[in-house]
Coordinates of C-alpha atoms in Angstrom, one line a residue:
X146 CA 116.2 188.0 -59.9
X147 CA 114.2 187.5 -56.8
X148 CA 116.4 188.1 -53.6
X149 CA 114.7 186.7 -50.3
X150 CA 114.6 188.7 -47.1
X151 CA 116.5 187.2 -44.2
X152 CA 116.5 187.6 -40.5
X153 CA 118.9 186.1 -37.9
X154 CA 118.1 183.9 -34.9
X155 CA 118.5 185.0 -31.3
X156 CA 120.4 182.0 -30.8
X157 CA 123.0 183.2 -33.5
X158 CA 122.1 180.9 -36.1
X159 CA 120.8 182.4 -39.1
X160 CA 117.7 181.4 -41.3
X161 CA 116.2 182.4 -44.5
X162 CA 112.7 183.5 -45.1
X163 CA 111.7 185.0 -48.5
X164 CA 109.5 188.1 -48.4
X165 CA 106.8 186.1 -50.0
X166 CA 105.9 184.0 -47.0
X167 CA 102.5 185.3 -47.0
X168 CA 99.0 184.1 -47.8
X169 CA 97.5 184.2 -51.4
X170 CA 95.1 187.4 -51.5
X171 CA 91.5 186.7 -52.1
X172 CA 88.1 187.6 -50.4
X173 CA 87.3 185.8 -47.3
X174 CA 90.8 184.3 -46.4
X175 CA 92.7 184.6 -43.4
X176 CA 96.0 186.4 -42.2
X177 CA 99.3 184.8 -42.6
X178 CA 99.6 181.8 -40.5
X179 CA 96.2 182.1 -39.0
X180 CA 92.7 181.1 -39.2
X181 CA 90.2 183.0 -41.0
X182 CA 88.5 184.5 -38.1
X183 CA 89.1 184.8 -34.1
X184 CA 86.5 185.1 -31.7
X185 CA 87.3 187.5 -28.5
X186 CA 87.8 184.6 -26.2
X187 CA 88.7 181.1 -27.0
X188 CA 86.2 178.4 -25.7
X189 CA 87.5 175.2 -24.1
X190 CA 85.8 171.9 -25.0
X191 CA 84.1 170.5 -27.9
X192 CA 84.9 168.2 -30.7
X193 CA 86.2 169.0 -34.0
X194 CA 85.7 166.9 -37.4
X195 CA 88.1 167.5 -40.0
X196 CA 87.8 165.9 -43.2
X197 CA 91.0 164.6 -45.3
X198 CA 91.2 163.6 -48.9
X199 CA 93.6 160.5 -48.1
X200 CA 94.1 157.7 -45.4
X201 CA 97.2 158.8 -43.6
X202 CA 98.8 155.1 -44.4
X203 CA 101.3 155.5 -41.4
X204 CA 101.3 157.4 -38.0
X205 CA 105.2 156.9 -37.7
X206 CA 106.6 160.7 -38.3
X207 CA 109.9 159.3 -39.8
X208 CA 108.1 157.1 -42.4
X209 CA 106.5 157.9 -45.6
X210 CA 102.7 158.1 -45.6
X211 CA 100.3 159.7 -48.3
X212 CA 101.8 163.2 -48.1
X213 CA 100.2 166.3 -46.5
X214 CA 97.2 164.3 -44.9
X215 CA 99.3 162.0 -43.2
X216 CA 101.5 165.5 -41.9
X217 CA 98.3 166.9 -40.8
X218 CA 97.5 164.0 -38.2
X219 CA 101.3 163.4 -37.2
X220 CA 101.8 167.2 -36.2
X221 CA 99.1 166.9 -33.5
X222 CA 100.8 163.9 -32.0
X223 CA 104.8 164.8 -32.3
X224 CA 106.5 168.0 -31.4
X225 CA 109.8 169.0 -33.1
X226 CA 113.0 170.5 -31.6
X227 CA 112.3 174.0 -33.4
X228 CA 109.5 175.6 -35.2
X229 CA 109.5 177.8 -38.3
X230 CA 107.3 180.8 -37.8
X231 CA 105.0 181.1 -40.9
X232 CA 104.9 185.0 -40.6
X233 CA 108.7 185.5 -40.7
X234 CA 110.4 182.4 -41.8
X235 CA 112.4 182.4 -38.3
X236 CA 113.3 179.6 -36.7
X237 CA 112.1 179.7 -33.1
X238 CA 112.4 177.4 -29.9
X239 CA 110.0 174.4 -29.4
X240 CA 111.2 171.6 -27.5
X241 CA 114.7 173.2 -27.7
X242 CA 115.0 176.6 -25.9
X243 CA 118.1 177.4 -27.6
X244 CA 121.0 176.0 -29.9
X245 CA 124.1 177.0 -31.1
X246 CA 126.5 175.9 -34.4
X247 CA 130.1 175.6 -34.4
X248 CA 131.9 177.5 -37.3
X249 CA 131.8 175.1 -40.0
X250 CA 128.2 173.9 -39.2
X251 CA 129.0 170.3 -38.4
X252 CA 128.0 170.4 -35.0
X253 CA 124.8 171.9 -33.2
X254 CA 124.5 172.1 -29.5
X255 CA 120.8 172.2 -28.2
X256 CA 119.4 172.7 -24.9
X257 CA 116.0 170.9 -23.8
X258 CA 113.2 172.8 -22.5
X259 CA 112.5 171.5 -18.9
X260 CA 109.5 169.6 -17.8
X261 CA 108.4 168.1 -21.1
X262 CA 107.2 164.5 -20.9
X263 CA 105.6 162.2 -23.5
X264 CA 102.1 161.1 -23.1
X265 CA 103.4 157.8 -21.5
X266 CA 104.8 159.9 -18.9
X267 CA 108.7 159.5 -19.8
X268 CA 110.5 162.4 -19.5
X269 CA 112.2 164.1 -22.8
X270 CA 116.0 164.1 -22.0
X271 CA 119.0 164.5 -24.3
X272 CA 119.5 160.7 -24.3
X273 CA 116.0 160.3 -26.0
X274 CA 116.7 162.8 -28.6
X275 CA 119.8 160.8 -29.3
X276 CA 118.0 157.6 -29.4
X277 CA 115.5 159.1 -32.0
X278 CA 118.1 160.2 -34.4
X279 CA 120.0 157.0 -34.1
X280 CA 116.9 155.1 -34.8
X281 CA 116.1 156.9 -38.1
X282 CA 119.7 156.1 -39.2
X283 CA 119.2 152.4 -38.3
X284 CA 116.1 152.5 -40.2
X285 CA 117.3 154.8 -43.2
X286 CA 115.7 152.7 -46.1
X287 CA 112.4 152.8 -44.4
X288 CA 112.5 156.3 -42.6
X289 CA 112.5 158.3 -45.9
X290 CA 110.8 161.3 -44.4
X291 CA 113.4 161.8 -41.9
X292 CA 116.9 160.6 -43.4
X293 CA 117.1 163.3 -45.9
X294 CA 117.1 165.9 -42.9
X295 CA 120.2 164.0 -41.4
X296 CA 122.8 164.1 -44.3
X297 CA 126.2 162.9 -43.1
X298 CA 124.9 162.3 -39.6
X299 CA 127.9 161.2 -37.5
X300 CA 126.2 160.8 -34.3
X301 CA 124.8 162.7 -31.2
X302 CA 126.5 163.3 -28.0
X303 CA 124.8 163.6 -24.6
X304 CA 126.4 166.2 -22.5
X305 CA 123.8 166.1 -19.6
X306 CA 119.8 165.4 -19.6
X307 CA 119.2 168.8 -21.1
X308 CA 122.0 169.2 -23.4
X309 CA 123.2 167.3 -26.5
X310 CA 125.3 167.9 -29.6
X311 CA 124.2 166.8 -33.1
X312 CA 127.2 166.2 -35.1
X313 CA 127.7 165.7 -39.0
X314 CA 130.7 164.6 -40.9
X315 CA 130.1 167.3 -43.5
X316 CA 128.6 170.9 -42.8
X317 CA 124.6 171.1 -42.6
X318 CA 123.6 174.6 -42.4
X319 CA 120.1 173.6 -43.1
X320 CA 119.9 171.4 -39.8
X321 CA 118.2 174.1 -37.7
X322 CA 115.3 174.3 -40.0
X323 CA 115.0 170.6 -40.9
X324 CA 114.7 170.2 -37.0
X325 CA 111.4 172.0 -37.2
X326 CA 109.7 169.2 -39.4
X327 CA 107.2 166.7 -38.6
X328 CA 109.7 163.8 -39.9
X329 CA 111.9 164.7 -36.9
X330 CA 109.0 164.7 -34.4
X331 CA 110.3 163.0 -31.4
X332 CA 109.0 159.7 -30.1
X333 CA 109.3 157.9 -26.6
X334 CA 111.7 155.4 -25.7
X335 CA 109.0 152.7 -25.3
X336 CA 107.9 153.9 -29.0
X337 CA 111.2 153.3 -30.5
X338 CA 111.2 149.7 -29.0
X339 CA 108.3 148.9 -31.2
X340 CA 109.7 147.2 -34.6
X341 CA 109.8 149.8 -37.4
X342 CA 107.1 148.1 -39.5
X343 CA 104.6 147.9 -36.7
X344 CA 104.7 151.6 -35.7
X345 CA 102.2 152.4 -38.7
X346 CA 98.9 152.1 -36.9
X347 CA 100.2 154.3 -34.1
X348 CA 99.3 151.8 -31.6
X349 CA 101.8 152.3 -28.8
X350 CA 103.3 155.5 -30.1
X351 CA 103.8 158.4 -27.6
X352 CA 104.7 161.9 -28.5
X353 CA 105.0 165.1 -26.8
X354 CA 102.5 166.6 -28.7
X355 CA 98.8 168.4 -27.6
X356 CA 96.9 165.4 -28.7
X357 CA 97.0 161.5 -28.0
X358 CA 95.8 158.8 -30.4
X359 CA 92.5 157.4 -29.5
X360 CA 92.1 155.2 -32.6
X361 CA 92.9 154.5 -36.3
X362 CA 90.6 153.0 -38.5
X363 CA 92.2 152.6 -41.8
X364 CA 90.6 154.7 -44.8
X365 CA 87.9 155.7 -42.3
X366 CA 89.1 157.9 -39.5
X367 CA 91.9 159.1 -37.0
X368 CA 90.4 160.0 -33.5
X369 CA 92.7 162.0 -31.4
X370 CA 91.9 163.3 -27.7
X371 CA 93.3 166.3 -25.8
X372 CA 96.6 165.7 -23.4
X373 CA 96.0 167.3 -20.2
X374 CA 99.2 168.9 -18.9
X375 CA 100.5 170.1 -22.2
X376 CA 102.4 173.1 -21.9
X377 CA 105.1 173.9 -24.3
X378 CA 103.7 175.0 -27.6
X379 CA 106.1 177.3 -29.4
X380 CA 105.9 181.2 -29.3
X381 CA 104.3 181.8 -32.8
X382 CA 101.0 180.1 -31.1
X383 CA 98.9 182.1 -28.9
X384 CA 97.9 179.3 -26.8
X385 CA 100.9 177.8 -25.1
X386 CA 99.1 175.4 -22.9
X387 CA 96.7 172.4 -23.4
X388 CA 94.6 172.5 -26.5
X389 CA 91.2 174.0 -26.4
X390 CA 89.4 171.1 -28.2
X391 CA 88.7 167.9 -26.3
X392 CA 88.7 165.8 -29.5
X393 CA 89.7 165.9 -33.1
X394 CA 88.6 163.5 -35.4
X395 CA 90.2 163.3 -39.0
X396 CA 87.6 161.6 -41.0
X397 CA 88.8 160.3 -44.6
X398 CA 86.5 161.5 -47.5
X399 CA 88.3 160.8 -50.8
X400 CA 85.9 162.8 -52.8
X401 CA 86.9 166.5 -52.8
X402 CA 83.2 167.5 -53.8
X403 CA 81.8 165.5 -50.9
X404 CA 84.0 167.2 -48.6
X405 CA 83.1 170.6 -49.7
X406 CA 79.4 169.5 -49.6
X407 CA 80.1 167.9 -46.0
X408 CA 81.3 171.4 -44.9
X409 CA 78.6 173.4 -46.4
X410 CA 76.0 171.1 -44.7
X411 CA 77.9 171.5 -41.4
X412 CA 78.6 167.4 -41.2
X413 CA 82.1 168.4 -40.8
X414 CA 84.0 171.5 -39.2
X415 CA 87.1 171.8 -41.4
X416 CA 88.2 170.3 -44.8
X417 CA 91.5 169.9 -46.5
X418 CA 92.2 170.0 -50.2
X419 CA 89.5 172.4 -51.1
X420 CA 89.3 172.2 -55.2
X421 CA 90.3 175.6 -56.7
X422 CA 86.6 175.5 -58.6
X423 CA 85.1 175.3 -55.1
X424 CA 86.9 178.3 -53.7
X425 CA 84.5 180.9 -55.4
X426 CA 81.3 179.0 -54.1
X427 CA 82.5 178.6 -50.7
X428 CA 83.4 182.4 -50.6
X429 CA 79.9 183.1 -51.7
X430 CA 78.4 181.3 -48.8
X431 CA 80.8 183.3 -46.4
X432 CA 82.8 180.1 -45.7
X433 CA 86.0 180.9 -44.0
X434 CA 89.2 179.8 -46.1
X435 CA 92.7 179.5 -44.7
X436 CA 95.1 180.0 -47.9
X437 CA 98.7 179.7 -48.2
X438 CA 101.2 179.5 -51.2
X439 CA 103.4 176.6 -50.6
X440 CA 107.1 177.1 -50.5
X441 CA 109.5 174.4 -51.8
X442 CA 109.5 172.8 -55.2
X443 CA 106.9 173.8 -57.7
X444 CA 104.5 171.2 -59.3
X445 CA 106.6 169.9 -62.3
X446 CA 108.0 167.0 -63.9
X447 CA 111.1 165.2 -62.9
X448 CA 113.1 163.8 -66.0
X449 CA 114.7 160.3 -65.5
X450 CA 117.9 160.1 -67.4
X451 CA 118.4 156.5 -68.5
X452 CA 121.0 155.2 -70.9
X453 CA 119.5 154.8 -74.2
X454 CA 116.5 156.7 -73.3
X455 CA 115.3 159.7 -75.1
X456 CA 115.7 161.8 -72.2
X457 CA 119.4 160.9 -72.0
X458 CA 119.7 163.8 -74.5
X459 CA 119.5 167.2 -73.1
X460 CA 117.9 168.6 -76.2
X461 CA 115.1 166.4 -76.0
X462 CA 114.6 167.4 -72.3
X463 CA 115.0 171.0 -73.2
X464 CA 112.2 170.7 -75.8
X465 CA 109.8 169.8 -73.0
X466 CA 110.7 173.0 -71.1
X467 CA 109.1 175.1 -74.0
X468 CA 106.5 172.9 -75.0
X469 CA 104.1 173.6 -72.2
X470 CA 101.7 176.4 -72.3
X471 CA 101.6 177.0 -68.3
X472 CA 99.4 179.9 -68.5
X473 CA 96.6 177.7 -70.3
X474 CA 97.2 175.0 -67.7
X475 CA 96.9 177.3 -64.8
X476 CA 93.7 179.0 -66.4
X477 CA 92.2 175.5 -67.3
X478 CA 92.8 173.6 -64.1
X479 CA 93.2 175.9 -61.4
X480 CA 92.2 179.5 -60.3
X481 CA 94.3 182.7 -59.5
X482 CA 95.4 181.6 -56.2
X483 CA 97.9 179.2 -57.9
X484 CA 100.7 180.7 -59.7
X485 CA 102.4 179.6 -62.8
X486 CA 105.8 178.3 -62.1
X487 CA 108.7 180.6 -63.0
X488 CA 111.4 178.6 -61.2
X489 CA 112.2 174.9 -59.9
X490 CA 111.5 176.5 -56.6
X491 CA 108.1 178.4 -55.6
X492 CA 108.5 182.0 -55.7
X493 CA 108.3 182.3 -51.8
X494 CA 111.1 180.1 -51.1
X495 CA 114.6 181.3 -50.2
X496 CA 116.6 180.6 -53.3
X497 CA 113.9 181.0 -55.9
X498 CA 114.8 182.8 -59.0
X499 CA 112.8 184.1 -62.0
X500 CA 113.6 181.8 -65.0
X501 CA 110.4 182.6 -66.8
X502 CA 112.5 183.6 -69.9
X503 CA 113.5 179.9 -70.4
X504 CA 110.0 178.5 -69.7
X505 CA 108.2 180.5 -72.2
X506 CA 105.8 178.4 -74.3
X507 CA 107.2 178.1 -78.0
X508 CA 106.6 174.8 -79.8
X509 CA 108.7 176.1 -82.7
X510 CA 111.6 176.0 -80.4
X511 CA 110.7 172.8 -79.0
X512 CA 110.3 171.3 -82.5
X513 CA 113.6 172.6 -83.7
X514 CA 115.3 171.0 -80.8
X515 CA 113.7 167.6 -81.5
X516 CA 114.4 167.8 -85.2
X517 CA 118.0 168.5 -84.5
X518 CA 118.2 165.5 -82.2
X519 CA 117.1 163.3 -84.9
X520 CA 113.6 162.8 -83.7
X521 CA 111.4 163.2 -86.8
X522 CA 107.7 163.2 -87.1
X523 CA 106.0 160.0 -88.7
X524 CA 102.9 159.8 -90.7
X525 CA 100.9 159.8 -87.5
X526 CA 102.5 162.9 -86.2
X527 CA 104.7 161.1 -83.6
X528 CA 108.2 161.5 -83.5
X529 CA 110.5 158.5 -84.0
X530 CA 114.1 157.8 -84.4
X531 CA 116.0 154.5 -85.6
X532 CA 112.6 153.0 -85.5
X533 CA 111.6 154.0 -82.1
X534 CA 108.6 156.1 -81.2
X535 CA 109.1 159.1 -78.6
X536 CA 106.8 157.5 -76.1
X537 CA 107.3 158.5 -72.5
X538 CA 105.9 157.1 -69.3
X539 CA 104.5 159.5 -66.9
X540 CA 103.8 158.7 -63.1
X541 CA 101.7 160.8 -60.8
X542 CA 99.8 160.6 -57.6
X543 CA 96.1 161.7 -57.5
X544 CA 96.4 163.1 -54.1
X545 CA 95.6 166.6 -55.4
X546 CA 92.5 166.5 -57.5
X547 CA 93.6 169.0 -60.4
X548 CA 96.5 166.8 -61.1
X549 CA 94.5 164.5 -63.4
X550 CA 93.4 167.5 -65.4
X551 CA 97.0 168.9 -65.6
X552 CA 98.4 165.7 -66.9
X553 CA 95.8 165.6 -69.3
X554 CA 96.8 169.0 -70.7
X555 CA 100.4 168.1 -70.7
X556 CA 99.7 165.0 -72.6
X557 CA 97.7 167.1 -75.2
X558 CA 100.6 169.7 -75.5
X559 CA 103.5 167.1 -75.8
X560 CA 101.6 165.3 -78.2
X561 CA 101.1 168.4 -80.3
X562 CA 105.2 168.3 -80.7
X563 CA 105.2 164.8 -81.5
X564 CA 105.5 163.1 -78.1
X565 CA 103.2 160.6 -76.7
X566 CA 102.8 160.1 -73.1
X567 CA 101.6 157.0 -71.3
X568 CA 100.0 157.8 -67.8
X569 CA 100.6 155.8 -64.6
X570 CA 98.9 156.6 -61.3
X571 CA 98.6 154.6 -58.1
X572 CA 98.9 154.9 -54.1
X573 CA 101.9 156.7 -52.5
X574 CA 103.8 153.3 -51.9
X575 CA 103.1 152.0 -55.4
X576 CA 104.4 155.3 -56.8
X577 CA 107.4 155.2 -54.6
X578 CA 108.4 151.6 -55.5
X579 CA 107.8 152.7 -59.6
X580 CA 109.9 155.6 -59.1
X581 CA 112.7 154.2 -57.3
X582 CA 112.9 151.3 -59.6
X583 CA 113.2 153.7 -62.5
X584 CA 110.0 152.7 -64.3
X585 CA 109.1 156.2 -65.4
X586 CA 110.4 158.6 -67.7
X587 CA 108.8 161.5 -66.3
X588 CA 107.3 161.9 -62.7
X589 CA 104.9 164.8 -61.9
X590 CA 104.8 166.0 -58.4
X591 CA 106.0 168.8 -55.8
X592 CA 107.6 169.2 -52.4
X593 CA 106.8 171.5 -49.6
X594 CA 109.6 172.9 -47.7
X595 CA 110.5 176.5 -46.5
X596 CA 114.3 176.2 -47.4
X597 CA 116.2 176.1 -50.5
X598 CA 118.0 172.9 -49.3
X599 CA 114.6 171.1 -50.7
X600 CA 116.6 171.1 -54.0
X601 CA 119.2 168.7 -52.6
X602 CA 116.3 166.4 -51.5
X603 CA 115.0 166.3 -55.0
X604 CA 118.4 166.2 -57.1
X605 CA 121.2 165.1 -54.8
X606 CA 122.9 162.0 -56.4
X607 CA 124.0 161.2 -52.9
X608 CA 120.7 160.2 -51.8
X609 CA 119.4 156.7 -52.4
X610 CA 116.0 157.9 -53.4
X611 CA 117.3 159.8 -56.2
X612 CA 119.5 156.9 -57.7
X613 CA 117.2 156.1 -60.7
X614 CA 117.0 159.6 -61.8
X615 CA 120.6 160.0 -63.1
X616 CA 121.3 163.5 -62.0
X617 CA 125.1 163.4 -62.0
X618 CA 126.2 167.0 -63.3
X619 CA 129.1 167.8 -61.2
X620 CA 128.3 171.4 -61.1
X621 CA 125.0 171.0 -59.8
X622 CA 125.9 168.2 -57.3
X623 CA 128.7 170.8 -56.0
X624 CA 126.2 173.5 -55.7
X625 CA 123.8 171.3 -53.6
X626 CA 126.6 170.6 -51.5
X627 CA 127.8 174.0 -51.2
X628 CA 124.6 175.3 -50.0
X629 CA 124.3 172.8 -47.1
X630 CA 127.8 173.6 -46.0
X631 CA 127.5 177.0 -44.9
X632 CA 125.3 178.4 -42.0
X633 CA 125.4 181.9 -43.7
X634 CA 121.6 182.0 -44.8
X635 CA 122.3 185.0 -47.5
X636 CA 125.2 182.6 -49.1
X637 CA 123.0 179.5 -49.0
X638 CA 120.2 181.3 -51.0
X639 CA 122.5 182.6 -53.3
X640 CA 124.0 179.2 -54.0
X641 CA 120.4 177.7 -54.1
X642 CA 119.7 180.2 -56.7
X643 CA 122.6 179.2 -58.8
X644 CA 121.5 175.3 -58.4
X645 CA 118.0 176.2 -59.4
X646 CA 119.3 177.8 -62.7
X647 CA 121.4 174.8 -63.3
X648 CA 118.4 172.4 -63.0
X649 CA 116.7 174.2 -65.6
X650 CA 119.6 174.6 -67.8
X651 CA 119.9 171.0 -67.8
X652 CA 116.1 170.4 -68.0
X653 CA 116.4 167.9 -65.3
X654 CA 112.9 169.5 -63.9
X655 CA 110.3 171.1 -66.1
X656 CA 108.4 173.6 -63.7
X657 CA 104.6 173.8 -64.4
X658 CA 102.5 175.5 -61.6
X659 CA 102.9 176.2 -58.1
X660 CA 100.7 174.5 -55.3
X661 CA 98.6 176.8 -52.9
X662 CA 97.1 175.0 -49.9
X663 CA 93.5 176.0 -49.2
X664 CA 91.5 174.7 -46.1
X665 CA 87.7 175.5 -45.5
X666 CA 86.3 175.8 -41.9
X667 CA 83.1 176.5 -40.5
X668 CA 82.2 179.8 -39.3
X669 CA 82.4 178.8 -35.6
X670 CA 85.8 177.4 -36.0
X671 CA 88.8 179.4 -35.1
X672 CA 92.7 179.2 -34.8
X673 CA 93.4 176.6 -37.3
X674 CA 96.8 177.7 -38.9
X675 CA 98.9 176.6 -41.6
X676 CA 102.7 176.3 -40.8
X677 CA 105.8 177.6 -42.8
X678 CA 105.7 174.7 -44.8
X679 CA 101.7 175.5 -45.8
X680 CA 101.0 172.4 -44.0
X681 CA 98.4 172.1 -41.2
X682 CA 100.0 173.5 -38.0
X683 CA 99.3 172.6 -34.3
X684 CA 95.7 172.4 -33.2
X685 CA 96.5 173.8 -30.1
X686 CA 95.1 177.0 -30.9
X687 CA 91.9 175.6 -32.6
X688 CA 88.4 175.9 -30.8
X689 CA 84.7 176.1 -31.6
X690 CA 82.2 178.7 -30.8
X691 CA 78.5 178.2 -30.4

């Protein structure tokens, strides 16, 4: 069993950090949390072009966009109360200089950094923070990125301009870490006056970040300009002041091969979503890579437990656990930088536990379970019961290029034990609509977060986003509640391990592989970092040399 390493905050609140919160090791990659190279003296000025695979869809940090690419852009515009150091996992000050929790972790009192302003000139005050949190709750059905970070929110009390207390009706030991997320990035009062649906374009939105929005052309580009006077980057960055770069342009290039070619031909300065099969070629060209294993929920299959469906039977779900040859999937679709999943949680996440013995490839065990459940193979090799074929609908988002190959392998391996799989894919909004309506039997995906509370996000029946999944097991729900209810991070991780094991016991989730984030940069680009969640960090340190 993997036991995470823990450190305590100077503010007196503990935070978990797995010892594995480090980069994958491969030639030409960077050090933990840092870009692949660094010149002796940073250079001010210049324009950076960063190619993304997906349009962000929204520039409102509390709303759901296209996934990581959305967060890459939003992180440059909106700061958070806290920061999670990617090297240690420790929660460190950002817009808040200190904080403390009461004994049962239902109240957190923060002190704001002085002198912080939004790009529209409005000062950051405790009242503005309260307005932001209240706005999230008021738009809970739309603010899906943020509402899960505020479970049982009871309100925010303004003590003075710099001090406020966030209260919850039930303990929320994960809140200091959640406060570091882009989803809780703060908007100015004028931004909050804009109708929620109108915030997606970013027009009129003002944050406290090191860059401001110049333009957003859907499916083409997002152009940011340097904000003069910025002076409050968190302590895990070298540059605490204004960004070195004058402009950052995120250009949308859906084809991964085109992104790689554009980097090699110096048409762009950096790219996201490097394909596993392109890593070796880029290394051969001495292209610096920023590589970091993603914490959180590994890529896998969420099972939807609907009355009358085949997956309502735990035996059928358990058959899926041993039906997949994860090693073959990893070797066929990925590279050594991507691990085979041994748990619901990625190995570098607090609360991860090695459950590989339950995930071993054993088709005989799978077939035995299906036979005992009454699903018999027909003349065409497909199982049926009471005249119904064992046919499952699987939904996924094609925002990570290898997903298609992985899904095809899953189809083949499940067909080998007599299960047919109908595949659906679409845009993020389409996927979320289908998933929330319960139109899938299986949903393939992952969720990055450097905290075991990510399990609650995916498996708590109390969250509306999970309503269609049918995860009602009382023991699991209690575990998810209990891990949130303590500020003791060692105890939280232990409970998360228990919940992790329970999820696999019930086969609510079928882990497959772990995600690793790989960025490519030009040789004259420095200071691009990945955060603790393995998403693009602030570009305040980034610069270009001649």
